[in-house]
Amino acid sequence: MRPYAAQIIYSIKCAGEFTGQYEEQWRLVFAENEPNAVAQAKEIGGQEASIFVD
């Protein structure tokens, strides 16, 4: 397994409308190769996406 740095970017919407704002996070993922690291980063991004109601 090799370490890969993954940049995960979430877009921010308010009342269903895009606000032009983003949340950027960096993660260290361990995978056998780059395609697996990308797949793992996409899975993390999907699992950690959230909806906040104000």
Short mmCIF file of the N, C-alpha and C atoms (twelve columns), coordinates in Angstrom:
data_MODEL
# 
_entry.id   MODEL 
# 
loop_
_atom_site.group_PDB 
_atom_site.id 
_atom_site.type_symbol 
_atom_site.label_atom_id 
_atom_site.label_alt_id 
_atom_site.label_comp_id 
_atom_site.label_asym_id 
_atom_site.label_seq_id 
_atom_site.Cartn_x 
_atom_site.Cartn_y 
_atom_site.Cartn_z 
_atom_site.pdbx_PDB_model_num 
ATOM 1   N N  . MET A 1  0.851   -1.182 0.000  1 
ATOM 2   C CA . MET A 1  0.000   0.000  0.000  1 
ATOM 3   C C  . MET A 1  0.895   1.243  0.000  1 
ATOM 4   N N  . ARG A 2  0.464   2.218  -0.761 1 
ATOM 5   C CA . ARG A 2  1.202   3.480  -0.854 1 
ATOM 6   C C  . ARG A 2  0.302   4.616  -0.406 1 
ATOM 7   N N  . PRO A 3  0.889   5.685  0.160  1 
ATOM 8   C CA . PRO A 3  0.081   6.837  0.564  1 
ATOM 9   C C  . PRO A 3  -0.164  7.776  -0.628 1 
ATOM 10  N N  . TYR A 4  -1.363  8.321  -0.685 1 
ATOM 11  C CA . TYR A 4  -1.739  9.302  -1.703 1 
ATOM 12  C C  . TYR A 4  -2.456  10.451 -1.012 1 
ATOM 13  N N  . ALA A 5  -2.176  11.680 -1.434 1 
ATOM 14  C CA . ALA A 5  -2.900  12.845 -0.929 1 
ATOM 15  C C  . ALA A 5  -4.120  13.052 -1.820 1 
ATOM 16  N N  . ALA A 6  -5.282  13.170 -1.197 1 
ATOM 17  C CA . ALA A 6  -6.531  13.355 -1.945 1 
ATOM 18  C C  . ALA A 6  -7.163  14.679 -1.553 1 
ATOM 19  N N  . GLN A 7  -7.504  15.488 -2.538 1 
ATOM 20  C CA . GLN A 7  -8.199  16.751 -2.305 1 
ATOM 21  C C  . GLN A 7  -9.683  16.517 -2.564 1 
ATOM 22  N N  . ILE A 8  -10.501 16.760 -1.538 1 
ATOM 23  C CA . ILE A 8  -11.948 16.580 -1.654 1 
ATOM 24  C C  . ILE A 8  -12.586 17.958 -1.553 1 
ATOM 25  N N  . ILE A 9  -13.398 18.309 -2.544 1 
ATOM 26  C CA . ILE A 9  -14.024 19.631 -2.582 1 
ATOM 27  C C  . ILE A 9  -15.535 19.456 -2.590 1 
ATOM 28  N N  . TYR A 10 -16.186 20.120 -1.648 1 
ATOM 29  C CA . TYR A 10 -17.647 20.094 -1.544 1 
ATOM 30  C C  . TYR A 10 -18.183 21.458 -1.974 1 
ATOM 31  N N  . SER A 11 -19.215 21.490 -2.817 1 
ATOM 32  C CA . SER A 11 -19.867 22.756 -3.156 1 
ATOM 33  C C  . SER A 11 -20.944 23.032 -2.114 1 
ATOM 34  N N  . ILE A 12 -21.159 24.298 -1.833 1 
ATOM 35  C CA . ILE A 12 -22.133 24.702 -0.818 1 
ATOM 36  C C  . ILE A 12 -23.360 25.275 -1.508 1 
ATOM 37  N N  . LYS A 13 -24.517 24.725 -1.172 1 
ATOM 38  C CA . LYS A 13 -25.787 25.197 -1.720 1 
ATOM 39  C C  . LYS A 13 -26.655 25.716 -0.586 1 
ATOM 40  N N  . CYS A 14 -27.450 26.726 -0.871 1 
ATOM 41  C CA . CYS A 14 -28.387 27.290 0.102  1 
ATOM 42  C C  . CYS A 14 -29.764 27.298 -0.544 1 
ATOM 43  N N  . ALA A 15 -30.717 26.613 0.076  1 
ATOM 44  C CA . ALA A 15 -32.075 26.482 -0.464 1 
ATOM 45  C C  . ALA A 15 -32.036 25.905 -1.878 1 
ATOM 46  N N  . GLY A 16 -31.105 24.956 -2.110 1 
ATOM 47  C CA . GLY A 16 -31.000 24.305 -3.404 1 
ATOM 48  C C  . GLY A 16 -30.254 25.100 -4.456 1 
ATOM 49  N N  . GLU A 17 -29.809 26.308 -4.122 1 
ATOM 50  C CA . GLU A 17 -29.109 27.175 -5.072 1 
ATOM 51  C C  . GLU A 17 -27.620 27.203 -4.746 1 
ATOM 52  N N  . PHE A 18 -26.793 27.096 -5.776 1 
ATOM 53  C CA . PHE A 18 -25.352 27.141 -5.594 1 
ATOM 54  C C  . PHE A 18 -24.942 28.532 -5.124 1 
ATOM 55  N N  . THR A 19 -24.116 28.613 -4.083 1 
ATOM 56  C CA . THR A 19 -23.723 29.899 -3.496 1 
ATOM 57  C C  . THR A 19 -22.389 30.417 -4.015 1 
ATOM 58  N N  . GLY A 20 -21.682 29.611 -4.800 1 
ATOM 59  C CA . GLY A 20 -20.357 30.024 -5.249 1 
ATOM 60  C C  . GLY A 20 -19.286 29.756 -4.205 1 
ATOM 61  N N  . GLN A 21 -19.632 29.026 -3.155 1 
ATOM 62  C CA . GLN A 21 -18.688 28.720 -2.085 1 
ATOM 63  C C  . GLN A 21 -18.359 27.230 -2.097 1 
ATOM 64  N N  . TYR A 22 -17.142 26.936 -1.643 1 
ATOM 65  C CA . TYR A 22 -16.669 25.556 -1.597 1 
ATOM 66  C C  . TYR A 22 -16.000 25.271 -0.265 1 
ATOM 67  N N  . GLU A 23 -16.032 24.021 0.155  1 
ATOM 68  C CA . GLU A 23 -15.285 23.526 1.308  1 
ATOM 69  C C  . GLU A 23 -14.227 22.590 0.755  1 
ATOM 70  N N  . GLU A 24 -12.973 22.848 1.075  1 
ATOM 71  C CA . GLU A 24 -11.869 22.040 0.571  1 
ATOM 72  C C  . GLU A 24 -11.225 21.280 1.723  1 
ATOM 73  N N  . GLN A 25 -11.015 19.987 1.537  1 
ATOM 74  C CA . GLN A 25 -10.372 19.159 2.557  1 
ATOM 75  C C  . GLN A 25 -9.317  18.278 1.894  1 
ATOM 76  N N  . TRP A 26 -8.247  18.031 2.622  1 
ATOM 77  C CA . TRP A 26 -7.192  17.135 2.157  1 
ATOM 78  C C  . TRP A 26 -7.196  15.887 3.018  1 
ATOM 79  N N  . ARG A 27 -7.061  14.734 2.401  1 
ATOM 80  C CA . ARG A 27 -7.037  13.453 3.114  1 
ATOM 81  C C  . ARG A 27 -5.847  12.635 2.633  1 
ATOM 82  N N  . LEU A 28 -5.319  11.838 3.523  1 
ATOM 83  C CA . LEU A 28 -4.280  10.885 3.169  1 
ATOM 84  C C  . LEU A 28 -4.953  9.523  3.048  1 
ATOM 85  N N  . VAL A 29 -4.875  8.934  1.854  1 
ATOM 86  C CA . VAL A 29 -5.475  7.617  1.638  1 
ATOM 87  C C  . VAL A 29 -4.365  6.634  1.258  1 
ATOM 88  N N  . PHE A 30 -4.565  5.395  1.616  1 
ATOM 89  C CA . PHE A 30 -3.596  4.348  1.306  1 
ATOM 90  C C  . PHE A 30 -4.233  3.370  0.326  1 
ATOM 91  N N  . ALA A 31 -3.538  3.145  -0.793 1 
ATOM 92  C CA . ALA A 31 -4.075  2.265  -1.834 1 
ATOM 93  C C  . ALA A 31 -2.921  1.613  -2.592 1 
ATOM 94  N N  . GLU A 32 -3.249  0.592  -3.353 1 
ATOM 95  C CA . GLU A 32 -2.246  -0.126 -4.149 1 
ATOM 96  C C  . GLU A 32 -1.755  0.708  -5.335 1 
ATOM 97  N N  . ASN A 33 -2.669  1.519  -5.923 1 
ATOM 98  C CA . ASN A 33 -2.300  2.316  -7.091 1 
ATOM 99  C C  . ASN A 33 -3.175  3.568  -7.145 1 
ATOM 100 N N  . GLU A 34 -2.863  4.453  -8.101 1 
ATOM 101 C CA . GLU A 34 -3.572  5.731  -8.203 1 
ATOM 102 C C  . GLU A 34 -5.069  5.580  -8.498 1 
ATOM 103 N N  . PRO A 35 -5.492  4.721  -9.437 1 
ATOM 104 C CA . PRO A 35 -6.938  4.569  -9.668 1 
ATOM 105 C C  . PRO A 35 -7.698  4.122  -8.415 1 
ATOM 106 N N  . ASN A 36 -7.102  3.235  -7.630 1 
ATOM 107 C CA . ASN A 36 -7.754  2.807  -6.388 1 
ATOM 108 C C  . ASN A 36 -7.804  3.942  -5.372 1 
ATOM 109 N N  . ALA A 37 -6.769  4.777  -5.341 1 
ATOM 110 C CA . ALA A 37 -6.755  5.922  -4.431 1 
ATOM 111 C C  . ALA A 37 -7.849  6.918  -4.807 1 
ATOM 112 N N  . VAL A 38 -8.031  7.156  -6.107 1 
ATOM 113 C CA . VAL A 38 -9.088  8.062  -6.566 1 
ATOM 114 C C  . VAL A 38 -10.459 7.504  -6.195 1 
ATOM 115 N N  . ALA A 39 -10.653 6.212  -6.398 1 
ATOM 116 C CA . ALA A 39 -11.934 5.583  -6.054 1 
ATOM 117 C C  . ALA A 39 -12.198 5.688  -4.556 1 
ATOM 118 N N  . GLN A 40 -11.170 5.481  -3.759 1 
ATOM 119 C CA . GLN A 40 -11.320 5.577  -2.306 1 
ATOM 120 C C  . GLN A 40 -11.654 7.014  -1.894 1 
ATOM 121 N N  . ALA A 41 -11.003 8.005  -2.514 1 
ATOM 122 C CA . ALA A 41 -11.284 9.409  -2.202 1 
ATOM 123 C C  . ALA A 41 -12.720 9.773  -2.581 1 
ATOM 124 N N  . LYS A 42 -13.202 9.286  -3.712 1 
ATOM 125 C CA . LYS A 42 -14.589 9.548  -4.122 1 
ATOM 126 C C  . LYS A 42 -15.573 8.933  -3.136 1 
ATOM 127 N N  . GLU A 43 -15.257 7.747  -2.657 1 
ATOM 128 C CA . GLU A 43 -16.124 7.090  -1.676 1 
ATOM 129 C C  . GLU A 43 -16.168 7.888  -0.370 1 
ATOM 130 N N  . ILE A 44 -15.016 8.365  0.081  1 
ATOM 131 C CA . ILE A 44 -14.965 9.191  1.298  1 
ATOM 132 C C  . ILE A 44 -15.793 10.452 1.099  1 
ATOM 133 N N  . GLY A 45 -15.629 11.109 -0.050 1 
ATOM 134 C CA . GLY A 45 -16.379 12.331 -0.332 1 
ATOM 135 C C  . GLY A 45 -17.877 12.106 -0.309 1 
ATOM 136 N N  . GLY A 46 -18.322 11.011 -0.883 1 
ATOM 137 C CA . GLY A 46 -19.750 10.696 -0.887 1 
ATOM 138 C C  . GLY A 46 -20.285 10.379 0.492  1 
ATOM 139 N N  . GLN A 47 -19.499 9.673  1.290  1 
ATOM 140 C CA . GLN A 47 -19.936 9.303  2.633  1 
ATOM 141 C C  . GLN A 47 -19.993 10.503 3.574  1 
ATOM 142 N N  . GLU A 48 -19.109 11.473 3.351  1 
ATOM 143 C CA . GLU A 48 -19.024 12.601 4.269  1 
ATOM 144 C C  . GLU A 48 -19.783 13.838 3.798  1 
ATOM 145 N N  . ALA A 49 -20.408 13.766 2.633  1 
ATOM 146 C CA . ALA A 49 -21.236 14.883 2.179  1 
ATOM 147 C C  . ALA A 49 -22.423 15.010 3.125  1 
ATOM 148 N N  . SER A 50 -22.783 16.227 3.453  1 
ATOM 149 C CA . SER A 50 -23.848 16.457 4.437  1 
ATOM 150 C C  . SER A 50 -24.803 17.535 3.972  1 
ATOM 151 N N  . ILE A 51 -25.965 17.519 4.573  1 
ATOM 152 C CA . ILE A 51 -26.956 18.568 4.358  1 
ATOM 153 C C  . ILE A 51 -27.195 19.236 5.705  1 
ATOM 154 N N  . PHE A 52 -27.016 20.542 5.736  1 
ATOM 155 C CA . PHE A 52 -27.259 21.313 6.950  1 
ATOM 156 C C  . PHE A 52 -28.475 22.194 6.733  1 
ATOM 157 N N  . VAL A 53 -29.381 22.211 7.663  1 
ATOM 158 C CA . VAL A 53 -30.566 23.053 7.577  1 
ATOM 159 C C  . VAL A 53 -30.398 24.187 8.570  1 
ATOM 160 N N  . ASP A 54 -30.520 25.419 8.071  1 
ATOM 161 C CA . ASP A 54 -30.365 26.595 8.927  1 
ATOM 162 C C  . ASP A 54 -31.721 27.172 9.267  1 
# 
